[in-house]
Coordinates of C-alpha atoms in Angstrom, one line a residue:
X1 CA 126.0 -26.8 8.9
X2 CA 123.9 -26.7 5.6
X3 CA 120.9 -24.0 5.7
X4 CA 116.9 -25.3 6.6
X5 CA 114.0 -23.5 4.8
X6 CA 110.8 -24.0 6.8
X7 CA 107.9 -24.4 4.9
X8 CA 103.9 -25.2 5.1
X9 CA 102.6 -27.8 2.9
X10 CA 99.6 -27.2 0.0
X11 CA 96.5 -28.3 1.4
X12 CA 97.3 -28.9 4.8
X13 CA 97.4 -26.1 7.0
X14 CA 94.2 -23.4 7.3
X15 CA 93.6 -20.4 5.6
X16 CA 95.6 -17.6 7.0
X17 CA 98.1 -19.6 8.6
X18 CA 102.1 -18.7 7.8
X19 CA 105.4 -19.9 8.9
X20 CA 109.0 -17.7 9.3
X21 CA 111.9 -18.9 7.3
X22 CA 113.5 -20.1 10.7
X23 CA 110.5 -22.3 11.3
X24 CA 108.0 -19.8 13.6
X25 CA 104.2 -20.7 12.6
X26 CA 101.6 -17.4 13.3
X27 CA 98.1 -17.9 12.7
X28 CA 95.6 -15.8 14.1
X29 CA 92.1 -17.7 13.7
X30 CA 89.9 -18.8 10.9
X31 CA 88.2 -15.2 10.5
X32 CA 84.6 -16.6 11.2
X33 CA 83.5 -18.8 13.4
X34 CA 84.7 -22.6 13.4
X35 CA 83.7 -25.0 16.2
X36 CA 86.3 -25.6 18.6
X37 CA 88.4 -28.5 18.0
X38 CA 92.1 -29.7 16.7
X39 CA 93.9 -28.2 13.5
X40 CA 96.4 -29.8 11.3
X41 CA 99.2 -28.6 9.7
X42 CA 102.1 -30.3 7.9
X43 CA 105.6 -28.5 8.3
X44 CA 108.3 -29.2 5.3
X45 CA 112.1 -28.6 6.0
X46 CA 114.8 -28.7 3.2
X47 CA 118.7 -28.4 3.4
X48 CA 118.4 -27.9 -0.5
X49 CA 119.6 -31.7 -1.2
X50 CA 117.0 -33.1 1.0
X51 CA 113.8 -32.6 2.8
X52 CA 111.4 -34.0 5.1
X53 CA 108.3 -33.4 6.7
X54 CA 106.0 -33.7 9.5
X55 CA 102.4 -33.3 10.5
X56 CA 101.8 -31.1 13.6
X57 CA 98.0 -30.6 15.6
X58 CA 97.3 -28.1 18.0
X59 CA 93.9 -27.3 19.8
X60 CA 91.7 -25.1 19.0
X61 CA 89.1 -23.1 21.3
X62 CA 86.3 -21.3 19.8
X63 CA 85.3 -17.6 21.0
X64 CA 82.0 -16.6 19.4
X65 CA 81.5 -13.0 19.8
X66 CA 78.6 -11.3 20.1
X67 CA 76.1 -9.7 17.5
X68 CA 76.9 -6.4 17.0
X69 CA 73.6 -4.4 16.4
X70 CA 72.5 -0.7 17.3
X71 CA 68.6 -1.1 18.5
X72 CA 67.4 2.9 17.8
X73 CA 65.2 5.0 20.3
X74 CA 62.5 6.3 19.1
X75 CA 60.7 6.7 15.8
X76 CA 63.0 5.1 12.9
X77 CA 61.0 5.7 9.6
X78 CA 57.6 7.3 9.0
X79 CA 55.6 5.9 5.7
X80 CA 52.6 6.2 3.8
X81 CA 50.3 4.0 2.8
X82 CA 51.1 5.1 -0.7
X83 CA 55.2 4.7 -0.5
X84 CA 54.8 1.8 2.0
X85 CA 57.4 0.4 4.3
X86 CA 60.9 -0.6 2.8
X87 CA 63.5 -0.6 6.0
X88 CA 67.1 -2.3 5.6
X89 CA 68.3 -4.1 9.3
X90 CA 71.8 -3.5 9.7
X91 CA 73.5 -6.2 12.3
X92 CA 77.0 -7.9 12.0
X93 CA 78.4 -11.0 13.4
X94 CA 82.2 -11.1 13.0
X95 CA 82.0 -15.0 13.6
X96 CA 79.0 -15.8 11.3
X97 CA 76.4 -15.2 9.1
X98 CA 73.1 -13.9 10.3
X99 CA 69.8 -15.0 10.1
X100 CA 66.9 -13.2 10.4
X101 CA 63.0 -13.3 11.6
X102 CA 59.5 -11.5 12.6
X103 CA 58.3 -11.9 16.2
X104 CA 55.5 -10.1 16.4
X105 CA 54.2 -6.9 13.4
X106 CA 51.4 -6.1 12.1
X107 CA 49.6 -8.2 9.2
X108 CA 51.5 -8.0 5.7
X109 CA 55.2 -7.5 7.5
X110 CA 57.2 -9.7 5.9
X111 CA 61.3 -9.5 6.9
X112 CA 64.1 -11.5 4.2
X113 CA 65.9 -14.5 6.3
X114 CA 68.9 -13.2 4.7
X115 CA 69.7 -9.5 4.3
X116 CA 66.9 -8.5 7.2
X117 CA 65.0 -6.0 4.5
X118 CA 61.5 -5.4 6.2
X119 CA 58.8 -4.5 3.7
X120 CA 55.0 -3.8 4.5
X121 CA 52.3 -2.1 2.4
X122 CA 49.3 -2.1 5.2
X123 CA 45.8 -2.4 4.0
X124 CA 43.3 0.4 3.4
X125 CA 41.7 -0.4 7.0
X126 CA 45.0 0.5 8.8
X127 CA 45.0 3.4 10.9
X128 CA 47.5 5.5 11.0
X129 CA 49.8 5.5 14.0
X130 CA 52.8 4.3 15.4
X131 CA 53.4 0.8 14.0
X132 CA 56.1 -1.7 16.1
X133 CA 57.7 -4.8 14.8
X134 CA 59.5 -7.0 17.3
X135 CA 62.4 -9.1 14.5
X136 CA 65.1 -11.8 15.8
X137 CA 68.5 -11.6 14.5
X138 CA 70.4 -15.2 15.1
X139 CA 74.0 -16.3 14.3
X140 CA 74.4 -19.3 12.2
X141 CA 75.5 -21.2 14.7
X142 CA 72.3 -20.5 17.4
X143 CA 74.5 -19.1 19.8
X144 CA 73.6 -15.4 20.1
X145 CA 70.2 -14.1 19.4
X146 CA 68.3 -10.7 19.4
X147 CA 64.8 -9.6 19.5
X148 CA 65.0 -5.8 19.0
X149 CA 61.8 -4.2 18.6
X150 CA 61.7 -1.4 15.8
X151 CA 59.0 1.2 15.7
X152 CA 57.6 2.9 12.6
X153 CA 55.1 5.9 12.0
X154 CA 52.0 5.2 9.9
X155 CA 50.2 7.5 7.8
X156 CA 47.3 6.3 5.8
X157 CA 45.6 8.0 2.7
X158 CA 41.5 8.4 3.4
X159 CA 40.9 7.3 0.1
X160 CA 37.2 8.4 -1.7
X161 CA 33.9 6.4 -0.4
X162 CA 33.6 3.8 -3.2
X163 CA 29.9 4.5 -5.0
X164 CA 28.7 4.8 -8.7
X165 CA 26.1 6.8 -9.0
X166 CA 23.6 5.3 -11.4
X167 CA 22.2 7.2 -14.5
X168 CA 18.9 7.7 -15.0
X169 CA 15.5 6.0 -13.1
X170 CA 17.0 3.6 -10.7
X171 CA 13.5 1.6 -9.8
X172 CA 10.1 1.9 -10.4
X173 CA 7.6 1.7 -7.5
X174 CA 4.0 2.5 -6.9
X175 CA 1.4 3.2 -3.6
X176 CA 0.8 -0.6 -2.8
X177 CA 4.7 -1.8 -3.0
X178 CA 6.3 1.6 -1.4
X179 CA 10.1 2.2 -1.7
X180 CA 12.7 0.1 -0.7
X181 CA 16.4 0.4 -2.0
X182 CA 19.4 -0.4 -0.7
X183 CA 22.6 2.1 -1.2
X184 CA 25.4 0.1 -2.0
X185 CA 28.7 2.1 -0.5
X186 CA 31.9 1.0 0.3
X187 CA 34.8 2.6 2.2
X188 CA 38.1 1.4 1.2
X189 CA 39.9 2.3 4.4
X190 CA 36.8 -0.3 5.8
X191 CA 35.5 2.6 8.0
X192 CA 31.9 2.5 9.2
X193 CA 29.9 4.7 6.9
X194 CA 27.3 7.1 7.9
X195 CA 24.1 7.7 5.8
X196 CA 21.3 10.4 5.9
X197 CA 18.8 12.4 3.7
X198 CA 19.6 15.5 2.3
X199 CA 16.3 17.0 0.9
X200 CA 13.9 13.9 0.5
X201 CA 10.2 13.8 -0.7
X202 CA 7.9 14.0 2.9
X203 CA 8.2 10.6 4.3
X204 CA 11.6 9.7 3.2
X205 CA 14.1 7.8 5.5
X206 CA 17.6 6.2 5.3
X207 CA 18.6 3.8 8.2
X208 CA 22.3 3.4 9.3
X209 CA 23.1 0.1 6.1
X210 CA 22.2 2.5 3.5
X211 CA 18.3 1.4 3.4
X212 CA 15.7 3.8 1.8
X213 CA 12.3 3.3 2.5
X214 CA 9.4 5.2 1.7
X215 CA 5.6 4.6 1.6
X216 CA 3.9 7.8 0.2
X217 CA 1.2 9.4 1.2
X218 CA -2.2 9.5 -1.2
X219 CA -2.0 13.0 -2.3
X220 CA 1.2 12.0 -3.9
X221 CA 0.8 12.3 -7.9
X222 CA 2.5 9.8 -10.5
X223 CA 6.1 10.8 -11.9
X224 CA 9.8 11.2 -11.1
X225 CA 10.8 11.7 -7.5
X226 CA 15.0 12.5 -6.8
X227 CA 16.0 11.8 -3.4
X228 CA 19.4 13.3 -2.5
X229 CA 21.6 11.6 0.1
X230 CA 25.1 11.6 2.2
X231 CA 27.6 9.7 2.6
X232 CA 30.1 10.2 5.1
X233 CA 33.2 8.2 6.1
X234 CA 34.0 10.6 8.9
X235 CA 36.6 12.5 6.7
X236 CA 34.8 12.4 3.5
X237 CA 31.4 12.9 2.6
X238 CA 29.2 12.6 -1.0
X239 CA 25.9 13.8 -1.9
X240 CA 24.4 11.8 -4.9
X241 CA 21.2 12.1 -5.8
X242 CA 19.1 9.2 -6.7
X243 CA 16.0 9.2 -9.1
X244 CA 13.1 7.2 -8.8
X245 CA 9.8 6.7 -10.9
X246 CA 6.8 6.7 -8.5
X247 CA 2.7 5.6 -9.8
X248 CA -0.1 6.8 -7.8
X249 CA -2.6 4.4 -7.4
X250 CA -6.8 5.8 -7.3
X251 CA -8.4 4.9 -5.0
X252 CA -12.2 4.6 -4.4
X253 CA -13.8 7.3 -2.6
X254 CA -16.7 6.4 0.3
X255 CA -19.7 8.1 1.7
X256 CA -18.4 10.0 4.8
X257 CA -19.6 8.4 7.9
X258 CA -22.8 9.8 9.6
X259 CA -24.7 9.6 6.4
X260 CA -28.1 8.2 6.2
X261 CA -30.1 6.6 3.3
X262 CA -33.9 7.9 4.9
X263 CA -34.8 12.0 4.9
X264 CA -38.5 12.8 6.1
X265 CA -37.9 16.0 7.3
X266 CA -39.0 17.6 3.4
X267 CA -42.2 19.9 2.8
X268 CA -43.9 20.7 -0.2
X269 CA -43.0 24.3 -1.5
X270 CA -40.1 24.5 0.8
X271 CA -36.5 24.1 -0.6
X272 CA -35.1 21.0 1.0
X273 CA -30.6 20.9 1.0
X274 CA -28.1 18.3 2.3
X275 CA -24.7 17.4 1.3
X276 CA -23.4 14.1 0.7
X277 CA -20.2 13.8 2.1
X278 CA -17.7 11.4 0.3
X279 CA -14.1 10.5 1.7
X280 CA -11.5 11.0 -1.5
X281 CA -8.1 11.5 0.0
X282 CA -6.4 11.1 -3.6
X283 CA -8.7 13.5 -5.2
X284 CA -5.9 16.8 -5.0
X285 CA -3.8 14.0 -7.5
X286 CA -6.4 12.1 -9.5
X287 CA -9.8 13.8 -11.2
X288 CA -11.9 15.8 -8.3
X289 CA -15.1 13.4 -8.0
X290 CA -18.4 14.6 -9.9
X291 CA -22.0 13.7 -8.4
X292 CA -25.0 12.5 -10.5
X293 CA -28.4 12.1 -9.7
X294 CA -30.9 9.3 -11.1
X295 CA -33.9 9.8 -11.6
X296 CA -33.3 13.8 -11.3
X297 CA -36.7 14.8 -10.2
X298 CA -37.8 17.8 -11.3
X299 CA -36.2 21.0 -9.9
X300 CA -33.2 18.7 -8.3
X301 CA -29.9 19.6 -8.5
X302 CA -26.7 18.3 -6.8
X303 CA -23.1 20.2 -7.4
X304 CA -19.7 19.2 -7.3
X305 CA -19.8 18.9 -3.1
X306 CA -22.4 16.7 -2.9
X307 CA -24.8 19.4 -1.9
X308 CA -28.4 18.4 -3.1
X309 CA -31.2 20.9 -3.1
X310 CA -34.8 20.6 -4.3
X311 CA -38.0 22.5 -3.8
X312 CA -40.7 19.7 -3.9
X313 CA -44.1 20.1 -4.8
X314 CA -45.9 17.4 -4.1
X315 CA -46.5 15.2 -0.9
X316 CA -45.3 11.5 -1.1
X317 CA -41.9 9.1 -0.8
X318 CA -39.7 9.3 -3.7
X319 CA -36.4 7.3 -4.0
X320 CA -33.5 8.2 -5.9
X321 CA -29.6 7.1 -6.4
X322 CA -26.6 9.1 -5.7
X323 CA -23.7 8.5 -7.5
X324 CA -20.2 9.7 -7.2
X325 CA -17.5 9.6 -9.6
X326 CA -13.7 10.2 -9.5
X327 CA -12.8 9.2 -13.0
X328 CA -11.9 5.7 -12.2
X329 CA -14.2 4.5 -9.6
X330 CA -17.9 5.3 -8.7
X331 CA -19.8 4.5 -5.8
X332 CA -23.5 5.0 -5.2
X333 CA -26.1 5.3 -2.3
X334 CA -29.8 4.8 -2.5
X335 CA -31.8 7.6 -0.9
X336 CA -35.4 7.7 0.2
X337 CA -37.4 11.2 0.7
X338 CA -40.7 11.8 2.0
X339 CA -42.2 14.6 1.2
X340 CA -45.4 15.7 3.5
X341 CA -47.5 18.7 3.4
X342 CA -46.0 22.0 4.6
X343 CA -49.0 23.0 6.9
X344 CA -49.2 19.3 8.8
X345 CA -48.2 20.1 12.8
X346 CA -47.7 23.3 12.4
X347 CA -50.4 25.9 13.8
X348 CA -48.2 29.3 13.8
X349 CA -49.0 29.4 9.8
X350 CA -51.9 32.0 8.6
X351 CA -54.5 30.5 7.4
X352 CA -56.5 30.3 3.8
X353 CA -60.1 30.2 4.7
X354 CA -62.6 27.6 3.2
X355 CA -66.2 28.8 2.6
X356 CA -68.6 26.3 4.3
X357 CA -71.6 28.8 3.8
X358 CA -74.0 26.2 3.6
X359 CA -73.6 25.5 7.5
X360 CA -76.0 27.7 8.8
X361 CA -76.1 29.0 12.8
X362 CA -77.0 31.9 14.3
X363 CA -74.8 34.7 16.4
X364 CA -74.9 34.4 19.9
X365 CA -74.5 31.0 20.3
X366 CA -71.6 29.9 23.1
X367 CA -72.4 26.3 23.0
X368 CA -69.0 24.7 20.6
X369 CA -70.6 21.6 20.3
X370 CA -72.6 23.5 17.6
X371 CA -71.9 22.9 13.3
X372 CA -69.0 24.8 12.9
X373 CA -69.0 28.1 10.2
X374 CA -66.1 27.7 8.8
X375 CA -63.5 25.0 8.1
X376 CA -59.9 26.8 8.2
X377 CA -57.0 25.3 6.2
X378 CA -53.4 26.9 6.5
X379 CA -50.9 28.1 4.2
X380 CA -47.7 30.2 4.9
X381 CA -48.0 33.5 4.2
X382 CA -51.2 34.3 3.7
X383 CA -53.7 36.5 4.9
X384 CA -56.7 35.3 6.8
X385 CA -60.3 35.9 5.9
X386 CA -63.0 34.6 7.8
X387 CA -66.1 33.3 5.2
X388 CA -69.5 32.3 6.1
X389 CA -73.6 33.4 6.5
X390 CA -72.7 36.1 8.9
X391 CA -70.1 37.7 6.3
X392 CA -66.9 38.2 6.1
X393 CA -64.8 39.0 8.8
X394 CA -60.2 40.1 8.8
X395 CA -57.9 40.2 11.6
X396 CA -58.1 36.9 13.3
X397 CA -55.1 34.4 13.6
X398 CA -54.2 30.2 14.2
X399 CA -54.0 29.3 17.3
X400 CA -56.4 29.1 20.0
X401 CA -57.2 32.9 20.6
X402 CA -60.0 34.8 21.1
X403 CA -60.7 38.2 18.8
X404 CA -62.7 41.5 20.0
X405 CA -66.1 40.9 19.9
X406 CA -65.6 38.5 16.2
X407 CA -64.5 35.3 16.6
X408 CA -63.4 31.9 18.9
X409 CA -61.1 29.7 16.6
X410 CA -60.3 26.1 18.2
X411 CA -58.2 23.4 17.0
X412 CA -60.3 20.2 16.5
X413 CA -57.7 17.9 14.8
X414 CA -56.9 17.1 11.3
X415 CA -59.8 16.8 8.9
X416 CA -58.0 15.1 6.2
X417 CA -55.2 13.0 8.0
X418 CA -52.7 15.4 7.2
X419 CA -53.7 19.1 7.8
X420 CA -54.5 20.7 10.7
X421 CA -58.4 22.0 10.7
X422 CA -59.7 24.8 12.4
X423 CA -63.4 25.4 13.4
X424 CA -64.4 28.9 13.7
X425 CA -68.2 29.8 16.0
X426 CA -69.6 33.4 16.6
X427 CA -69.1 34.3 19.8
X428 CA -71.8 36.1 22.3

C-alpha cells in the first residue's frame, strides 16, 4: 500500500492546533477565553499522486477560570501630599483581558480601565490618615468580578497660613468713624483659623472672622497706631503687625454740672473765690482750655482752673461773661454777682462809732424810749469808742450786753436799709 501524509489545511483549523503524520489531531484550547461552541478543521491526506480532503467539527466547552488577584492585608503604600498616590493593580485572567474600576475612594481617585494604575493627589483640606479605595476588577467577558478594597496611609503637608502683610498705613480712621478692618487669611489645608491680639492699643478687639474693631477713647491723640495680631491654624501661627493712621477729633468742653449763673453770697472788702468747673475729656490730647473774663472788673482774676477770685469794694449787682477756651472751641456762661455791704446781718463785728453830739440827754435816765447818744455803725476789726456829751467812753461791744456802770447798747434795726444801727443810753 502507497504511504498517507496527514495534514491540516491553511486557514481552517485554530491557532495551536497540530496533527501526527499518521493522522492524530492534538489541540489543547484557544489560550484565552472563546465562547463555547463548534470548531472546524479541514484534514488533507496525500499518497503522493493524489490527495483529498475533508472538513471535520468537534464541540467545544468553554471553562473560564477565575481572576487571579492577591487582595493585601494591611497598609499597602503610605504617600504625601507632595509625592501623591501612584499604585499599579496587579490581577491576571488567564482567559481574558481585564477591566478595571473605582467603587468607592476618596475625591480625586482616578483608576485606568486598562492597566488598573490608581493615581490621587488629595487636596490641601485632606487630613492625613488611613485612606481606602474599594476598585472592581472584571473579565472581558462579565463572568468573574472583584471588589477588593486597598488601603493607603495619608500624610499631608501643613502648608503656611496664606496672608500678605501690607506695607505701610493700611486705613485711615478718626473718633466719629472708629476702626473696622477685616484680616483677610487663608489656610490652604482649609482649616478653621484662629485670630487674637497680641499687644493692641486699649480697646482693641479681633473676633473669630478676622474682624478688628476699635472705637478710641478721647484722650487718644492723632497719629500712627500698630496693632499686632495672630494667626493660628492649629499647627502654625504668624504675628503681623498692622499699621493704622488714627485723627483725634476736639471736642467742645461744658460747664460741669451743679454750676449756677447767680452768686449773692459777696461782701465788700472781703475776697470772694469760686471755680468754674468745665468738662474737657480731650484736653490731656488737644490744647489744655484757658479762661477769660469780660468785663474784668477791677481786682478780678480767674486762672487756668477756672478759679475766680475778687475782693469787691463796692456794694451792688455786677454781671460778667466767662469764657472758656480749648484752642478750637469756646463756650461761655453769663454770671451775675451781688455785692452787699460787709456789716449787713451781722452783729458779732466791732463797731466804728458815729458822733451824734448834738443829741443831748442827761445820765441817769433808764427810760429807752429816750433820743439815743449815739448812732453805732460796724466795721470788722476795729476798735470801739463810745462818742457823745457825756465823753468818751472804751471797752463796750455789739450785741445786746450791758457794761460796768457805762453803757446799755440795743439793736433797733437798720437805719439805712442795709446796716445794722445800734443805739447806745447812759445807764442809772
Amino acid at each position: 500500500s502507497d504511504h498517507l501524509t496527514f495534514s491540516l489545511k491553511p486557514g481552517t483549523f485554530p491557532s495551536g492546533m497540530t496533527i501526527s503524520s499518521d493522522g492524530l489531531v492534538t489541540w489543547n484550547g484557544p489560550g484565552q477565553f472563546v465562547p463555547s461552541g463548534d470548531i472546524h478543521f479541514t484534514v488533507e491526506v496525500t499518497d503522493g499522486t493524489t490527495s483529498v480532503e475533508k472538513m471535520y467539527t468537534i464541540a467545544y466547552t468553554a471553562v473560564n477560570n477565575p481572576i487571579q488577584f492577591s487582595e493585601s492585608d494591611g497598609i499597602i503604600q503610605s504617600f504625601t501630599e507632595t509625592t501623591g498616590l501612584n499604585y499599579q493593580v496587579i490581577a491576571l485572567d488567564p482567559d481574558s483581558t481585564l477591566s478595571y474600576s473605582i467603587v468607592s475612594a476618596p475625591t480625586g481617585v482616578t483608576i485606568d480601565s486598562t492597566t488598573g494604575l490608581i493615581e490621587w493627589s488629595p487636596g490641601q483640606d485632606v487630613a492625613s490618615g488611613d485612606k481606602s479605595i474599594q476598585i472592581e476588577i472584571s473579565d472581558q467577558n462579565g463572568d468573574h468580578s472583584i471588589t477588593p478594597t486597598l488601603r493607603f496611609h495619608y500624610i499631608a503637608v501643613n502648608n503656611p497660613i496664606q496672608f500678605s502683610e501690607p506695607d505701610g498705613i493700611i486705613q485711615s480712621f478718626n473718633e466719629t468713624t472708629g476702626l473696622n478692618y477685616q484680616v483677610n487669611a487663608s489656610d490652604p489645608e482649609g482649616h478653621t483659623l484662629q485670630y487674637s491680639i497680641v499687644s493692641p492699643p486699649t480697646g482693641v478687639t479681633i473676633d473669630s472672622t478676622g474682624l478688628i474693631t476699635w472705637n478710641p477713647a478721647q484722650d487718644v491723640a492723632s497719629g500712627e497706631k500698630s496693632i499686632q495680631i495672630s494667626i493660628s491654624d492649629g499647627v502654625n501661627v504668624i504675628t503681623p503687625t498692622l499699621r493704622f493712621h488714627y485723627t483725634a477729633i476736639n471736642d467742645a468742653p461744658t460747664f460741669g454740672d451743679g454750676n449756677t449763673n447767680t452768686f449773692d453770697t459777696l461782701r465788700v472788702g472781703e475776697q470772694w473765690n469760686h471755680t468754674f468747673e468745665i468738662a474737657d475729656t480731650d484736653s490731656s490730647v488737644f490744647r489744655q482750655p484757658t479762661y477769660n473774663i469780660s468785663p474784668a472788673l477791677e481786682g478780678m482774676s480767674i486762672n487756668n482752673q477756672g478759679r475766680l477770685t475778687w475782693t469787691p469794694n463796692e456794694t451792688g449787682t455786677y454781671s460778667i461773661t466767662i469764657t472758656v477756651n480749648d484752642g478750637t472751641h469756646s463756650i461761655s456762661k453769663e454770671v451775675s454777682l451781688t455785692v452787699s455791704d460787709s456789716n449787713a446781718d451781722r452783729s458779732d463785728i466791732p463797731p466804728v462809732i458815729e458822733d451824734h453830739s448834738d443829741t443831748n440827754s442827761s445820765a441817769g435816765h433808764t427810760d429807752h424810749s429816750l433820743t439815743p447818744l449815739i448812732a453805732i455803725g460796724t466795721v470788722a476789726g476795729v476798735a470801739g469808742l463810745l462818742v457823745g456829751a457825756m465823753g468818751i467812753y472804751k471797752g463796750f461791744r455789739t450785741g445786746t450786753q450791758v457794761f460796768p456802770e457805762a453803757i446799755e447798747l440795743g439793736q433797733l434795726g437798720n437805719g439805712d436799709g442795709t446796716d445794722p444801727v445800734f443805739d447806745a443810753w447812759m445807764n442809772e
